[in-house]
PDB file of N, CA and C in Angstrom:
ATOM      1  N   UNK S 306     -21.363  -9.334  -6.640  1.00  0.00           N
ATOM      2  CA  UNK S 306     -20.202  -9.294  -5.787  1.00  0.00           C
ATOM      3  C   UNK S 306     -19.272  -8.169  -6.252  1.00  0.00           C
ATOM      4  N   UNK S 307     -18.905  -7.312  -5.343  1.00  0.00           N
ATOM      5  CA  UNK S 307     -18.057  -6.180  -5.674  1.00  0.00           C
ATOM      6  C   UNK S 307     -16.597  -6.619  -5.749  1.00  0.00           C
ATOM      7  N   UNK S 308     -15.914  -6.152  -6.777  1.00  0.00           N
ATOM      8  CA  UNK S 308     -14.484  -6.440  -6.926  1.00  0.00           C
ATOM      9  C   UNK S 308     -13.681  -5.471  -6.087  1.00  0.00           C
ATOM     10  N   UNK S 309     -12.607  -5.969  -5.517  1.00  0.00           N
ATOM     11  CA  UNK S 309     -11.708  -5.131  -4.731  1.00  0.00           C
ATOM     12  C   UNK S 309     -10.302  -5.250  -5.275  1.00  0.00           C
ATOM     13  N   UNK S 310      -9.590  -4.149  -5.221  1.00  0.00           N
ATOM     14  CA  UNK S 310      -8.190  -4.164  -5.647  1.00  0.00           C
ATOM     15  C   UNK S 310      -7.341  -4.840  -4.576  1.00  0.00           C
ATOM     16  N   UNK S 311      -6.260  -5.421  -5.010  1.00  0.00           N
ATOM     17  CA  UNK S 311      -5.316  -6.067  -4.101  1.00  0.00           C
ATOM     18  C   UNK S 311      -4.086  -5.187  -3.918  1.00  0.00           C
ATOM     19  N   UNK S 312      -3.664  -4.533  -4.987  1.00  0.00           N
ATOM     20  CA  UNK S 312      -2.437  -3.728  -4.912  1.00  0.00           C
ATOM     21  C   UNK S 312      -2.747  -2.303  -4.456  1.00  0.00           C
ATOM     22  N   UNK S 313      -1.766  -1.710  -3.797  1.00  0.00           N
ATOM     23  CA  UNK S 313      -1.913  -0.357  -3.279  1.00  0.00           C
ATOM     24  C   UNK S 313      -1.099   0.599  -4.137  1.00  0.00           C
ATOM     25  N   UNK S 314      -1.585   1.815  -4.295  1.00  0.00           N
ATOM     26  CA  UNK S 314      -0.893   2.822  -5.092  1.00  0.00           C
ATOM     27  C   UNK S 314      -0.393   3.946  -4.186  1.00  0.00           C
ATOM     28  N   UNK S 315       0.443   4.794  -4.749  1.00  0.00           N
ATOM     29  CA  UNK S 315       0.928   5.942  -3.978  1.00  0.00           C
ATOM     30  C   UNK S 315      -0.224   6.871  -3.612  1.00  0.00           C
ATOM     31  N   UNK S 316      -1.239   6.954  -4.467  1.00  0.00           N
ATOM     32  CA  UNK S 316      -2.417   7.772  -4.145  1.00  0.00           C
ATOM     33  C   UNK S 316      -3.149   7.219  -2.924  1.00  0.00           C
ATOM     34  N   UNK S 317      -3.251   5.888  -2.843  1.00  0.00           N
ATOM     35  CA  UNK S 317      -3.886   5.257  -1.674  1.00  0.00           C
ATOM     36  C   UNK S 317      -3.105   5.589  -0.406  1.00  0.00           C
ATOM     37  N   UNK S 318      -1.783   5.448  -0.481  1.00  0.00           N
ATOM     38  CA  UNK S 318      -0.936   5.707   0.683  1.00  0.00           C
ATOM     39  C   UNK S 318      -1.023   7.174   1.087  1.00  0.00           C
ATOM     40  N   UNK S 319      -1.059   8.048   0.105  1.00  0.00           N
ATOM     41  CA  UNK S 319      -1.188   9.475   0.371  1.00  0.00           C
ATOM     42  C   UNK S 319      -2.498   9.765   1.099  1.00  0.00           C
ATOM     43  N   UNK S 320      -3.578   9.149   0.675  1.00  0.00           N
ATOM     44  CA  UNK S 320      -4.885   9.338   1.302  1.00  0.00           C
ATOM     45  C   UNK S 320      -4.905   8.787   2.730  1.00  0.00           C
ATOM     46  N   UNK S 321      -4.346   7.599   2.911  1.00  0.00           N
ATOM     47  CA  UNK S 321      -4.354   6.940   4.224  1.00  0.00           C
ATOM     48  C   UNK S 321      -3.481   7.684   5.233  1.00  0.00           C
ATOM     49  N   UNK S 322      -2.291   8.098   4.797  1.00  0.00           N
ATOM     50  CA  UNK S 322      -1.334   8.698   5.735  1.00  0.00           C
ATOM     51  C   UNK S 322      -1.440  10.212   5.843  1.00  0.00           C
ATOM     52  N   UNK S 323      -1.996  10.853   4.827  1.00  0.00           N
ATOM     53  CA  UNK S 323      -2.046  12.313   4.819  1.00  0.00           C
ATOM     54  C   UNK S 323      -0.715  12.940   4.451  1.00  0.00           C
ATOM     55  N   UNK S 324       0.203  12.136   3.961  1.00  0.00           N
ATOM     56  CA  UNK S 324       1.540  12.613   3.571  1.00  0.00           C
ATOM     57  C   UNK S 324       1.548  12.957   2.085  1.00  0.00           C
ATOM     58  N   UNK S 325       2.667  13.468   1.625  1.00  0.00           N
ATOM     59  CA  UNK S 325       2.789  13.899   0.239  1.00  0.00           C
ATOM     60  C   UNK S 325       2.895  12.708  -0.722  1.00  0.00           C
ATOM     61  N   UNK S 326       2.681  12.999  -1.996  1.00  0.00           N
ATOM     62  CA  UNK S 326       2.802  11.986  -3.045  1.00  0.00           C
ATOM     63  C   UNK S 326       4.231  11.430  -3.072  1.00  0.00           C
ATOM     64  N   UNK S 327       5.202  12.311  -2.940  1.00  0.00           N
ATOM     65  CA  UNK S 327       6.609  11.883  -2.974  1.00  0.00           C
ATOM     66  C   UNK S 327       6.913  10.954  -1.801  1.00  0.00           C
ATOM     67  N   UNK S 328       6.391  11.261  -0.624  1.00  0.00           N
ATOM     68  CA  UNK S 328       6.568  10.394   0.540  1.00  0.00           C
ATOM     69  C   UNK S 328       6.001   9.001   0.233  1.00  0.00           C
ATOM     70  N   UNK S 329       4.819   8.978  -0.349  1.00  0.00           N
ATOM     71  CA  UNK S 329       4.168   7.705  -0.665  1.00  0.00           C
ATOM     72  C   UNK S 329       4.976   6.905  -1.679  1.00  0.00           C
ATOM     73  N   UNK S 330       5.517   7.582  -2.675  1.00  0.00           N
ATOM     74  CA  UNK S 330       6.335   6.906  -3.682  1.00  0.00           C
ATOM     75  C   UNK S 330       7.605   6.341  -3.056  1.00  0.00           C
ATOM     76  N   UNK S 331       8.225   7.111  -2.188  1.00  0.00           N
ATOM     77  CA  UNK S 331       9.428   6.632  -1.495  1.00  0.00           C
ATOM     78  C   UNK S 331       9.103   5.431  -0.611  1.00  0.00           C
ATOM     79  N   UNK S 332       7.958   5.480   0.052  1.00  0.00           N
ATOM     80  CA  UNK S 332       7.551   4.376   0.921  1.00  0.00           C
ATOM     81  C   UNK S 332       7.339   3.095   0.119  1.00  0.00           C
ATOM     82  N   UNK S 333       6.742   3.211  -1.035  1.00  0.00           N
ATOM     83  CA  UNK S 333       6.561   2.036  -1.899  1.00  0.00           C
ATOM     84  C   UNK S 333       7.931   1.463  -2.275  1.00  0.00           C
ATOM     85  N   UNK S 334       8.879   2.319  -2.590  1.00  0.00           N
ATOM     86  CA  UNK S 334      10.241   1.859  -2.903  1.00  0.00           C
ATOM     87  C   UNK S 334      10.874   1.133  -1.732  1.00  0.00           C
ATOM     88  N   UNK S 335      10.704   1.668  -0.532  1.00  0.00           N
ATOM     89  CA  UNK S 335      11.253   1.021   0.665  1.00  0.00           C
ATOM     90  C   UNK S 335      10.587  -0.324   0.919  1.00  0.00           C
ATOM     91  N   UNK S 336       9.274  -0.396   0.694  1.00  0.00           N
ATOM     92  CA  UNK S 336       8.558  -1.664   0.892  1.00  0.00           C
ATOM     93  C   UNK S 336       9.003  -2.701  -0.134  1.00  0.00           C
ATOM     94  N   UNK S 337       9.218  -2.289  -1.372  1.00  0.00           N
ATOM     95  CA  UNK S 337       9.690  -3.221  -2.400  1.00  0.00           C
ATOM     96  C   UNK S 337      11.060  -3.778  -2.014  1.00  0.00           C
ATOM     97  N   UNK S 338      11.896  -2.917  -1.490  1.00  0.00           N
ATOM     98  CA  UNK S 338      13.208  -3.364  -1.036  1.00  0.00           C
ATOM     99  C   UNK S 338      13.061  -4.328   0.147  1.00  0.00           C
ATOM    100  N   UNK S 339      12.218  -3.977   1.090  1.00  0.00           N
ATOM    101  CA  UNK S 339      11.994  -4.796   2.286  1.00  0.00           C
ATOM    102  C   UNK S 339      11.469  -6.192   1.916  1.00  0.00           C
ATOM    103  N   UNK S 340      10.547  -6.245   0.967  1.00  0.00           N
ATOM    104  CA  UNK S 340       9.942  -7.522   0.559  1.00  0.00           C
ATOM    105  C   UNK S 340      10.676  -8.174  -0.615  1.00  0.00           C
ATOM    106  N   UNK S 341      11.845  -7.652  -0.965  1.00  0.00           N
ATOM    107  CA  UNK S 341      12.667  -8.202  -2.062  1.00  0.00           C
ATOM    108  C   UNK S 341      11.879  -8.326  -3.363  1.00  0.00           C
ATOM    109  N   UNK S 342      11.172  -7.269  -3.701  1.00  0.00           N
ATOM    110  CA  UNK S 342      10.386  -7.268  -4.938  1.00  0.00           C
ATOM    111  C   UNK S 342      11.157  -6.539  -6.024  1.00  0.00           C
ATOM    112  N   UNK S 343      10.893  -6.928  -7.243  1.00  0.00           N
ATOM    113  CA  UNK S 343      11.502  -6.252  -8.379  1.00  0.00           C
ATOM    114  C   UNK S 343      10.697  -4.994  -8.697  1.00  0.00           C
ATOM    115  N   UNK S 344      11.292  -4.133  -9.496  1.00  0.00           N
ATOM    116  CA  UNK S 344      10.700  -2.833  -9.794  1.00  0.00           C
ATOM    117  C   UNK S 344       9.277  -2.931 -10.364  1.00  0.00           C
ATOM    118  N   UNK S 345       9.014  -3.930 -11.179  1.00  0.00           N
ATOM    119  CA  UNK S 345       7.710  -4.058 -11.835  1.00  0.00           C
ATOM    120  C   UNK S 345       6.646  -4.711 -10.952  1.00  0.00           C
ATOM    121  N   UNK S 346       7.048  -5.291  -9.823  1.00  0.00           N
ATOM    122  CA  UNK S 346       6.097  -5.986  -8.956  1.00  0.00           C
ATOM    123  C   UNK S 346       5.345  -5.003  -8.062  1.00  0.00           C
ATOM    124  N   UNK S 347       4.140  -5.382  -7.686  1.00  0.00           N
ATOM    125  CA  UNK S 347       3.257  -4.513  -6.926  1.00  0.00           C
ATOM    126  C   UNK S 347       3.306  -4.810  -5.431  1.00  0.00           C
ATOM    127  N   UNK S 348       2.896  -3.826  -4.646  1.00  0.00           N
ATOM    128  CA  UNK S 348       2.754  -3.974  -3.196  1.00  0.00           C
ATOM    129  C   UNK S 348       1.269  -4.146  -2.894  1.00  0.00           C
ATOM    130  N   UNK S 349       0.939  -5.084  -2.037  1.00  0.00           N
ATOM    131  CA  UNK S 349      -0.460  -5.314  -1.682  1.00  0.00           C
ATOM    132  C   UNK S 349      -0.854  -4.479  -0.466  1.00  0.00           C
ATOM    133  N   UNK S 350      -2.162  -4.334  -0.280  1.00  0.00           N
ATOM    134  CA  UNK S 350      -2.653  -3.649   0.913  1.00  0.00           C
ATOM    135  C   UNK S 350      -2.175  -4.379   2.161  1.00  0.00           C
ATOM    136  N   UNK S 351      -2.168  -5.702   2.106  1.00  0.00           N
ATOM    137  CA  UNK S 351      -1.734  -6.505   3.257  1.00  0.00           C
ATOM    138  C   UNK S 351      -0.278  -6.227   3.600  1.00  0.00           C
ATOM    139  N   UNK S 352       0.584  -6.153   2.587  1.00  0.00           N
ATOM    140  CA  UNK S 352       1.997  -5.851   2.817  1.00  0.00           C
ATOM    141  C   UNK S 352       2.168  -4.443   3.382  1.00  0.00           C
ATOM    142  N   UNK S 353       1.396  -3.498   2.853  1.00  0.00           N
ATOM    143  CA  UNK S 353       1.457  -2.137   3.371  1.00  0.00           C
ATOM    144  C   UNK S 353       1.084  -2.113   4.853  1.00  0.00           C
ATOM    145  N   UNK S 354       0.027  -2.814   5.215  1.00  0.00           N
ATOM    146  CA  UNK S 354      -0.408  -2.843   6.615  1.00  0.00           C
ATOM    147  C   UNK S 354       0.656  -3.470   7.508  1.00  0.00           C
ATOM    148  N   UNK S 355       1.206  -4.562   7.064  1.00  0.00           N
ATOM    149  CA  UNK S 355       2.251  -5.237   7.837  1.00  0.00           C
ATOM    150  C   UNK S 355       3.457  -4.318   8.030  1.00  0.00           C
ATOM    151  N   UNK S 356       3.864  -3.646   6.963  1.00  0.00           N
ATOM    152  CA  UNK S 356       5.041  -2.784   7.006  1.00  0.00           C
ATOM    153  C   UNK S 356       4.807  -1.540   7.865  1.00  0.00           C
ATOM    154  N   UNK S 357       3.623  -0.951   7.741  1.00  0.00           N
ATOM    155  CA  UNK S 357       3.347   0.319   8.422  1.00  0.00           C
ATOM    156  C   UNK S 357       2.802   0.153   9.833  1.00  0.00           C
ATOM    157  N   UNK S 358       2.332  -1.047  10.148  1.00  0.00           N
ATOM    158  CA  UNK S 358       1.773  -1.274  11.475  1.00  0.00           C
ATOM    159  C   UNK S 358       0.318  -0.878  11.597  1.00  0.00           C
ATOM    160  N   UNK S 359      -0.316  -0.592  10.476  1.00  0.00           N
ATOM    161  CA  UNK S 359      -1.741  -0.261  10.463  1.00  0.00           C
ATOM    162  C   UNK S 359      -2.527  -1.548  10.299  1.00  0.00           C
ATOM    163  N   UNK S 360      -3.561  -1.720  11.090  1.00  0.00           N
ATOM    164  CA  UNK S 360      -4.384  -2.928  10.982  1.00  0.00           C
ATOM    165  C   UNK S 360      -5.206  -2.871   9.702  1.00  0.00           C
ATOM    166  N   UNK S 361      -5.258  -4.002   9.008  1.00  0.00           N
ATOM    167  CA  UNK S 361      -5.973  -4.072   7.733  1.00  0.00           C
ATOM    168  C   UNK S 361      -7.435  -3.691   7.892  1.00  0.00           C
ATOM    169  N   UNK S 362      -8.064  -4.127   8.979  1.00  0.00           N
ATOM    170  CA  UNK S 362      -9.495  -3.835   9.149  1.00  0.00           C
ATOM    171  C   UNK S 362      -9.759  -2.341   9.349  1.00  0.00           C
ATOM    172  N   UNK S 363      -8.725  -1.545   9.632  1.00  0.00           N
ATOM    173  CA  UNK S 363      -8.884  -0.103   9.762  1.00  0.00           C
ATOM    174  C   UNK S 363      -8.914   0.602   8.401  1.00  0.00           C
ATOM    175  N   UNK S 364      -8.419  -0.059   7.371  1.00  0.00           N
ATOM    176  CA  UNK S 364      -8.395   0.588   6.046  1.00  0.00           C
ATOM    177  C   UNK S 364      -9.160  -0.196   4.984  1.00  0.00           C
ATOM    178  N   UNK S 365      -9.663  -1.380   5.294  1.00  0.00           N
ATOM    179  CA  UNK S 365     -10.292  -2.195   4.254  1.00  0.00           C
ATOM    180  C   UNK S 365     -11.506  -1.515   3.619  1.00  0.00           C
ATOM    181  N   UNK S 366     -12.174  -0.654   4.347  1.00  0.00           N
ATOM    182  CA  UNK S 366     -13.335   0.057   3.775  1.00  0.00           C
ATOM    183  C   UNK S 366     -12.902   1.102   2.740  1.00  0.00           C
ATOM    184  N   UNK S 367     -11.618   1.404   2.683  1.00  0.00           N
ATOM    185  CA  UNK S 367     -11.105   2.386   1.723  1.00  0.00           C
ATOM    186  C   UNK S 367     -10.787   1.769   0.375  1.00  0.00           C
ATOM    187  N   UNK S 368     -10.742   0.447   0.316  1.00  0.00           N
ATOM    188  CA  UNK S 368     -10.394  -0.253  -0.918  1.00  0.00           C
ATOM    189  C   UNK S 368     -11.584  -0.222  -1.862  1.00  0.00           C
ATOM    190  N   UNK S 369     -11.320   0.122  -3.129  1.00  0.00           N
ATOM    191  CA  UNK S 369     -12.394   0.205  -4.148  1.00  0.00           C
ATOM    192  C   UNK S 369     -13.159  -1.064  -4.278  1.00  0.00           C
TER     193      UNK S 369
END
C-alpha cells in the first residue's frame, strides 16, 4: 500500500497553480488565518481544495 501525504507545501501549491513560491507561501498564510490555525499547524490538501475551489479528484494524482 502506497503512503500518501496529507499536508500540502508551498512547492505543491506552486506546481498546481503555476504561481511563484512567494505567492504559494502567502496563500498558505491566508489559509491558516481562514482556518484559524496556529503558525506551526499544517494545511491539508483537502483544505487547500476547499479554499481554492479546486476539486480534490483533479489533484489527488499529484500527491506522493
